[in-house]
C-alpha cells in the first residue's frame, strides 16, 4: 500500500490479528543488527536492573526532598479546612468568610519537573487531607465552561463509589455543569458519607466534609478571564463548597497580582510555599546516583560535563538530566560488550567465569588492560595473553581493586570537597560535581587551582580547620567499608592534637596582645621601625607556632590522600567496562544542532558525501555539487529580495559549466529545460527548508528569510 | 555589452575576466566584507549577521563558481554560443533598448525624458571619470547623485550601462549605500548592519520577470518528466550514507521501546529512509504513516484515524480534547496495545501550530505509542518549548540524505510550478453534474461574468441584484428567494463566496482561478 495520495495524509496499517500476536521482545532489538552480540541478553537485563534501581532511587530521593514542602502544605490545608469545619454549622459566620484559602507554590522554571511534584503532592493530599483533589492544566481549560466541566468530571472520578458511578456519569452528561450543581453534588456526597459508609471512613472519620482541593498546575498560562470568573463564582459558593486552591507558579508570586485585579485577589487568602531549588536537587541526584558505589555504572568527565551543562544552560530540568543518564546507561550497555561486567562485584566475579573466548579477547584489547599488561613481568604477560583461566583470575582481582578504588575515591573526594568548598573564591568549585569533573579529567594535583587551594588551606583559622576535620571524620566513618580506617584514625589524632593546642594558643594570644599594647604607645617612627624588625624576624627566623606546624601537617596529609586516591579513572585497568565515555553520541542525540547540520550539508557537501570531487577550499563550492547546494550558495549573495530570473540564470551558468562534457548528446533546448527544472526543484526545496519564501512585493521575487549564513 | 559587438570569442573571454577584475576593483574597500561573506569558517557564518549583499554578487559568484577547477568557463563559452549570450545577459543586458544605447555609445543623444535627463546627469560623470573614482565616491555630490539614481533604479538600472563597460552597473548601487557604512563594517556592529539592511523599504534588484523568458512556469507533470532525465550524481556516496542510517534501525526500535521518541533531521528527504524503516521493522505491528506535507492533514484527521481505524471506534467526539482523552485512556487501559506513528515532516505548515504539537506530544508521551518523525524546516525546533520537549522525549538523529524532496514539494504551491488545476476542475464537474439544469445555468452565468471581467483589476464580483436581474432575464429563477436558495447550495460546496463591498452591496465571486473556469466552460460546452 502506497503512502502517498492526493486525497489523504494518514495511512493506517493493521497487520492481521494472528501476525500481530508474535511481537518481538525488546531484547531482540538489543542484539540484532550488530556484529558483537556478546552476552547481549545478559547485558540488556543488567541494563534494565540498573535502570530500575536508579529510577526508584531518584523517585525516592525526590519524595524525600519534597517532604518538607509537602508537610507544610498539608498543615496549611488542614488548618484552612478546620476553619471551615468549625463554622460549617454557623452560616452567618460562613458568609463573612469569603476568602478562598490559597497556597501559592513557587516551583521554579524547570516546568518539566513539576509534573512529578504534583503527582506526589496529589498522593500526599489524598492520603492525609481529602479524597477530592483535582488537577487542572491551562491547556484543558480554554474557557470557564471547560474549566467547570473538567473540575466536575475529575471530582466524579475522585469519588470512587462503584454503585453510583454509572448514575453520576449520567448526571454529568445531563446536567449543565455549574457551580450550583457542583455544590449540590458535594452536599449529596458528604451526606452520604455522613450516613456512615465504613468504606469512606479513611478521611471522613476526621472530617465530615472534607475540602475540595483544586490544583492549577500552570497558573501563569491560564486565561485571566477564566481564573477571575472562577474565583468570583466559587467564592460565592464557598459556604457550601469548601474549596482550597493551590497555584503552581513557575516565576514569582507577583504574577498572582498581575493576573488578577485587586477585586479578585482580595477574595483569596494566599500563603506562599517555596520548593527546593533545582540546583540543590541536581546536587542530590549526582550525590546519590554517581558519587556512590551503589551503582557500578560511572560517567566519564566529558559526559558528566555535557549533562550538567545541558542542565545549567538549557532547562534546569532534573527529568532531562535523568533522561541523559538513562541514555548513557543504554548506550554503554549497547555499545560496550564488556559492560556485562558492569554490575555488583560478586555478580561480576561470577560472570567472569562464564566469559567466552571472544570476550576474553575483548578484555585483552582494552587499552587500559594493555597498559596494565605492559607493566607486568614477562612471564606474567605471556600468561595473561595466552591463558584464559589466568586471565579470568586476574580480571577478577582487577575488578576487585577497581571496586576498592571507587570506594576510596568517593570518600576522599568528599573529604577534599569539605576542605575546598569553604575557601574564598572557590578555586576548585563550590559544588562537588565541579570537583568531581576536575578529578575525572586529570591529576588534580597538577592543576593551578589545586595549588592555590592548598595555599588558601594553609591560611585557615583553627576553628574552621577543626570543623572541616570533624566533617571529614564523619564522612569517613559513614562508609561501611573499612578501607580507609587508618585514615579516619589519623584524622581523629589530628583533631585531638588541635584540641590540646587550645591552652597553648591562649597563652600566645596573651603575649601578642600585650605586645600590641606596647606598640600602640610609640610614635609613628618607632612603630614603623618595630614593624620592620618584626618582619625581618619573621623572614629570617620564621618560627612557626605549634598551630601552624599542625596545620601544615593537616594540609600535607590531605594532599597525600588526594595523590594516593584521586587518580583519574583512566589509570585503572578495566575502567572501560564501567565508565561511559562516548560523550559525542550523547551530545548528538540530546542536544542536536539541526541548523548547523543543514548549513554544513548545504555549504560543505564533502563533509557528508566524501567524494574527492567535492573537496574544495573553505567557503567555496565546486560546481558539481548537488543542485540545492549551488542554489543555496548563490542565494547567500543576495540581500532581502532575490530576483528569480537572475537566480535561475546564475544557477544555469554554474550548472552548465559543470555539465559541459556529457551534454553534447542532448539538444541545447532540452538541456536548458532540464536545468530550469532542476532550478525549480532546488528553489522549492529551499522554500521547504525555510530559507526563502514567495513575496508579493515585487513580481518574480522571493524573500530571503535568513540573515547571515544560516 | 552585447553579442553584436562580440564577434570574436576571444573578445568575450577577455571581457569576462575583465568584468570580474573591475568588479573587484570597484568593490575594493568592500573586499574585506566580501571575503567575510564567502570565505569564512562555517561556524562563523551560522551565528553572525552578514554584510549587506550586493545585488549583482550572485551573478559574480555564479561566474566564479562556473570557473572552478577542471571546468574552464572560457572553454565552454567558445564551444557554446548559447551560453555566451546567457551569461552576459544575466549580469547586465536587459532590453533591446540597451543594445541600442550601447551601439551609439554616445549618451547625449538620448531622447530627453525626465528620466533620461537624470541619467544624463550621471552619465558624463561616469564617462569622464576614471573607474577608481567610483570606488572612492565619498563626496556629498556624488552621494546625492547616487541617491537620485537610486530612486530611479527600479525603473532603470541600465543607465550606467550607457557606458560601454558593463561593469559599472554595480557602482552606483554601491554608492547608494552611504560611505559611513564602511566604517561600521570595521567595528562590525552587526546589529546595526542588520537594521540598516532592513531599514530602507527599497531593495535593489533587477526588474526582470519570468514572463520575458519563454520557460516561465512548468506544471508538475512536465517538471517531473524533465527531472527524471537527470541522472542523480554521487549515487554511490548517497547509498553509503543511507546504508549507514539503515544500520540504526534496530537501535531505533530498541530506543522507541524504552520510552524515547526519535526525530530525524538533516538535509534531504527522509521519506524513503522512513519507508524502508517501516518496511523492515514495522511489518508486524500496527502503525500509521502520516504525511505532514499533505496540505489537508490536521491533528483531527490523525486522531480520527487512530480512533476509527486503529481502535475501531465508531462514535463521535465533541471536540479534539475529548477525543485525545479517550485515546489516552484507551491506551492506558490496554497495555498490550501498541501503535507506531511515523510522521513525515512534523514541522509542516499544517502541524506546526502550538495546539497540534501539544496534542501530538501528548500522544507520543504515552508508553505504548511510539513516534518517529522527521523535521526539515530550518527553525523547526522552535516549535517546542520545554514542556513539549519533555513530553516528546526526543532522541535526535542526524540523517542527511541529500535526496530530493520530490513528494514533499509536489503539493506545495511552489513558486515556479504552475498549478495544473486538475483537482479543482474534476471536483467542479462533479458538483455541477449533480445540479439541476437551472442551477447549472446560474453557475455558468456567474463564471462567464467573471471571465469577462478577468482583466479588470477592480473587479469585486457580481452584485447580487445584478445577478438576480441576469438570472431572471435568462429565465433561470423567478424570485430572489429561489436564487438565494440556489446560492446556498453553491456556498456549501465552497463554489461561491460573497464579499461585502464598500457600498454594503453583496458581491458574489467564484474562488477558483480563471484558467480552470474557462477549461470547465469548454468542457461543458463540448458535452452539451
XYZ file of C-alpha atoms in Angstrom, chain B residues 118-119 121-122 125 137-153 172-179:
30
model
C 18.623 62.471 -14.805
C 20.620 59.772 -16.333
C 23.436 63.965 -15.077
C 25.305 60.908 -14.085
C 30.450 61.821 -14.783
C 32.737 58.056 -4.058
C 32.874 59.947 -0.852
C 31.843 63.390 -1.885
C 28.468 64.703 -0.944
C 27.817 65.441 -4.511
C 28.371 62.004 -5.647
C 26.185 60.637 -2.998
C 23.380 62.888 -3.893
C 23.511 61.809 -7.433
C 23.622 58.295 -6.306
C 20.583 58.828 -4.169
C 18.751 60.295 -7.025
C 19.812 57.442 -9.025
C 18.606 55.023 -6.516
C 15.129 56.390 -6.792
C 15.354 55.610 -10.370
C 16.935 52.255 -10.203
C 26.005 53.494 -8.449
C 24.262 50.919 -6.415
C 27.283 50.634 -4.316
C 27.417 54.314 -3.866
C 23.849 54.343 -2.806
C 24.895 52.916 0.492
C 26.488 55.771 2.332
C 30.166 55.691 2.953
